[in-house]
Amino acid sequence: MNNTLENRNWRYATKKFDNSKKISDEDLELLLEATQLSASSYGLQPYHVFVITDTTIREQLKPVSWGQSQITDASHLLVFANQSDFGGELVDDYLQNVSETRNIPIEELKGYGEFAKSKLLDLPLSSKETWTAKQVYIALGNVMQAAAELKIDTCPMEGFEAEAYNKILGLDGKNMNTAVVLPIGYRSAEDETQHYVKVRKSKQTLFTHL
């Protein structure tokens, strides 16, 4: 538990990355697996993650990310895109995966599928998009913590133009929307923000014990 808290105190929203340092293939695979293993409502994982190293794409994304250097200087750029709309296929595809993975007849999963559909499919479009975006943030938290355990720096970012990202990444017309961006890599020694004392609400303010 002490290591968990030490890692959380070590991490910060890295403002300047050392562009000469790259994440190893082994560590990248660990981070992606941590993302893959993230929990999600009903197990549906209604999102997709782009792992971007291509310098041309990242140079295109930088100006629509308010010119922030993390986009191009980090070792890798993770872009989380949530499904902005979906139908019954979201549940059906998941049930097929469950059936094949656990060797369960698909008929035995019918009740669960009908329940999930009854809760999700009649939602207004805006509510569907809000729900899928929430699932993205569960995965985001998981990969950030996994990165801290590996002493890999991250900077979760909402400072970007989602419509421009969607166009550059070819998401238009695919019911997908860029939700959050996560540069990952190693902090620069010149990044003064790494020395700032963390500022958080006190436990007395944040928690209520009943």
Coordinates of C-alpha atoms in Angstrom, one line a residue:
M1 CA 0.0 0.0 0.0
N2 CA 2.9 2.4 0.7
N3 CA 4.1 1.8 -2.8
T4 CA 0.7 2.7 -4.2
L5 CA 0.7 6.0 -2.4
E6 CA 4.3 6.7 -3.2
N7 CA 3.5 6.2 -6.9
R8 CA 0.5 8.5 -6.8
N9 CA 2.6 11.2 -5.1
W10 CA 5.4 10.7 -7.7
R11 CA 3.2 11.2 -10.7
Y12 CA 2.0 14.6 -11.9
A13 CA 0.7 16.1 -15.1
T14 CA 3.9 16.3 -17.0
K15 CA 4.2 19.6 -18.8
K16 CA 7.5 19.0 -20.6
F17 CA 8.7 15.6 -21.8
D18 CA 12.2 14.5 -22.7
N19 CA 11.8 13.8 -26.4
S20 CA 15.1 11.8 -26.4
K21 CA 13.7 9.1 -24.1
K22 CA 11.4 6.3 -25.5
I23 CA 9.2 3.8 -23.7
S24 CA 10.4 0.2 -24.3
D25 CA 8.2 -2.2 -26.2
E26 CA 7.8 -4.3 -23.1
D27 CA 6.6 -1.4 -20.9
L28 CA 4.3 -0.2 -23.6
E29 CA 2.7 -3.6 -23.8
L30 CA 2.2 -3.6 -20.1
L31 CA 0.5 -0.2 -20.3
L32 CA -1.8 -1.4 -23.1
E33 CA -2.7 -4.6 -21.2
A34 CA -3.5 -2.5 -18.1
T35 CA -5.9 -0.5 -20.3
Q36 CA -7.3 -3.6 -21.9
L37 CA -8.0 -5.1 -18.4
S38 CA -9.8 -1.9 -17.2
A39 CA -13.3 -2.4 -15.8
S40 CA -16.3 -1.0 -17.7
S41 CA -20.0 -0.9 -17.2
Y42 CA -21.6 -4.2 -18.3
G43 CA -18.1 -5.1 -19.5
L44 CA -18.8 -3.5 -22.8
Q45 CA -15.7 -1.2 -23.3
P46 CA -17.4 1.2 -25.7
Y47 CA -14.3 3.0 -26.8
H48 CA -11.1 2.6 -28.9
V49 CA -7.6 3.7 -28.1
F50 CA -5.1 5.0 -30.7
V51 CA -1.4 4.5 -29.9
I52 CA 0.3 7.2 -32.0
T53 CA 4.0 7.4 -32.7
D54 CA 3.8 8.7 -36.3
T55 CA 5.5 12.1 -36.2
T56 CA 3.4 13.5 -39.1
I57 CA 0.1 12.7 -37.4
R58 CA 1.4 14.2 -34.1
E59 CA 2.5 17.4 -35.8
Q60 CA -1.0 17.7 -37.3
L61 CA -2.5 17.2 -33.8
K62 CA -0.3 19.7 -32.0
P63 CA -1.9 22.9 -33.3
V64 CA -5.4 21.6 -32.5
S65 CA -4.1 20.8 -29.0
W66 CA -3.5 24.4 -28.3
G67 CA 0.1 24.1 -29.3
Q68 CA 1.0 22.0 -26.3
S69 CA 4.5 20.4 -26.7
Q70 CA 3.5 17.1 -24.9
I71 CA 1.7 16.0 -28.1
T72 CA 4.9 15.8 -30.1
D73 CA 7.6 15.4 -27.3
A74 CA 6.2 12.4 -25.4
S75 CA 7.3 9.0 -26.3
H76 CA 3.8 7.9 -27.3
L77 CA 0.4 9.5 -27.6
L78 CA -2.7 7.7 -26.5
V79 CA -6.0 9.0 -27.9
F80 CA -9.1 7.6 -26.3
A81 CA -12.2 7.8 -28.5
N82 CA -15.6 6.9 -27.1
Q83 CA -18.6 5.6 -29.2
S84 CA -20.9 8.5 -29.5
D85 CA -23.8 6.3 -30.5
F86 CA -24.5 2.5 -30.5
G87 CA -27.2 -0.1 -31.0
G88 CA -27.8 -3.6 -30.0
E89 CA -24.6 -4.7 -31.7
L90 CA -22.5 -3.3 -28.9
V91 CA -24.1 -5.8 -26.5
D92 CA -24.3 -8.7 -29.0
D93 CA -20.6 -8.4 -29.9
Y94 CA -19.7 -8.6 -26.2
L95 CA -21.9 -11.6 -25.6
Q96 CA -20.3 -13.4 -28.5
N97 CA -16.9 -12.6 -27.0
V98 CA -18.1 -14.0 -23.6
S99 CA -19.4 -17.1 -25.2
E100 CA -16.2 -17.9 -27.1
T101 CA -13.9 -16.9 -24.2
R102 CA -15.7 -18.8 -21.4
N103 CA -17.1 -21.6 -23.6
I104 CA -20.7 -20.8 -22.7
P105 CA -23.6 -21.3 -25.1
I106 CA -24.8 -18.0 -26.4
E107 CA -28.3 -18.9 -25.4
E108 CA -27.4 -18.9 -21.7
L109 CA -26.3 -15.3 -22.0
K110 CA -29.6 -14.1 -23.5
G111 CA -31.0 -12.8 -20.2
Y112 CA -28.0 -10.7 -19.5
G113 CA -28.0 -9.3 -23.0
E114 CA -31.7 -8.3 -22.8
F115 CA -31.2 -6.6 -19.4
A116 CA -28.2 -4.6 -20.7
K117 CA -30.1 -3.6 -23.8
S118 CA -33.1 -2.5 -21.8
K119 CA -30.9 -0.1 -19.8
L120 CA -28.9 1.3 -22.6
L121 CA -30.6 1.3 -26.0
D122 CA -33.5 3.7 -25.2
L123 CA -31.2 6.3 -23.7
P124 CA -31.2 9.7 -25.6
L125 CA -28.2 10.2 -27.8
S126 CA -26.6 12.7 -25.4
S127 CA -26.9 10.2 -22.5
K128 CA -25.3 7.5 -24.6
E129 CA -22.3 9.7 -25.3
T130 CA -22.0 10.7 -21.7
W131 CA -22.1 7.1 -20.6
T132 CA -19.5 5.9 -23.1
A133 CA -17.2 8.8 -22.2
K134 CA -17.4 7.8 -18.5
Q135 CA -16.1 4.4 -19.4
V136 CA -13.1 6.0 -21.1
Y137 CA -12.1 7.7 -17.9
I138 CA -12.1 4.4 -16.0
A139 CA -9.5 3.1 -18.5
L140 CA -7.6 6.4 -18.3
G141 CA -7.2 6.1 -14.5
N142 CA -6.0 2.6 -14.8
V143 CA -3.3 3.3 -17.4
M144 CA -2.1 6.3 -15.5
Q145 CA -1.7 4.3 -12.3
A146 CA 0.0 1.5 -14.2
A147 CA 2.4 4.1 -15.8
A148 CA 3.2 5.5 -12.3
E149 CA 4.1 2.0 -11.1
L150 CA 6.6 1.8 -14.0
K151 CA 7.9 5.3 -13.4
I152 CA 6.5 6.4 -16.7
D153 CA 5.1 9.9 -16.9
T154 CA 1.7 10.9 -18.2
C155 CA -0.3 14.1 -18.8
P156 CA -4.1 13.6 -19.2
M157 CA -5.3 16.3 -21.5
E158 CA -8.7 17.8 -22.5
G159 CA -7.2 20.8 -24.0
F160 CA -7.8 20.0 -27.7
E161 CA -10.3 20.4 -30.5
A162 CA -12.2 17.2 -30.6
E163 CA -13.7 17.8 -34.0
A164 CA -10.3 18.4 -35.5
Y165 CA -8.9 15.2 -33.9
N166 CA -11.9 13.2 -35.3
K167 CA -11.1 14.5 -38.8
I168 CA -7.4 13.8 -38.6
L169 CA -7.9 10.3 -37.1
G170 CA -10.7 9.4 -39.6
L171 CA -13.5 9.1 -37.0
D172 CA -16.1 11.2 -38.9
G173 CA -19.1 9.1 -39.7
K174 CA -18.0 6.3 -37.5
N175 CA -20.0 7.2 -34.3
M176 CA -16.7 7.8 -32.5
N177 CA -15.5 11.0 -30.7
T178 CA -12.2 11.9 -29.2
A179 CA -12.7 12.0 -25.4
V180 CA -9.3 12.5 -23.8
V181 CA -5.6 12.4 -24.8
L182 CA -2.7 10.9 -22.8
P183 CA 0.9 11.6 -23.8
I184 CA 3.2 9.1 -22.1
G185 CA 6.9 9.1 -21.7
Y186 CA 9.6 10.6 -19.4
R187 CA 9.7 14.0 -17.8
S188 CA 12.3 16.5 -18.8
A189 CA 14.7 17.7 -16.1
E190 CA 13.7 21.2 -17.2
D191 CA 10.0 20.7 -16.2
E192 CA 9.7 22.8 -13.1
T193 CA 6.2 21.6 -12.3
Q194 CA 7.6 18.2 -11.2
H195 CA 8.9 20.0 -8.0
Y196 CA 5.5 21.5 -7.1
V197 CA 3.9 20.3 -3.9
K198 CA 0.6 18.5 -4.7
V199 CA -2.5 20.5 -3.9
R200 CA -5.6 18.4 -3.0
K201 CA -8.7 18.9 -0.8
S202 CA -8.2 17.8 2.7
K203 CA -9.6 14.4 3.8
Q204 CA -11.9 16.2 6.1
T205 CA -13.4 18.2 3.2
L206 CA -13.4 15.3 0.7
F207 CA -14.8 12.4 2.7
T208 CA -17.9 11.9 4.7
H209 CA -18.1 8.8 6.9
L210 CA -21.6 7.6 7.6

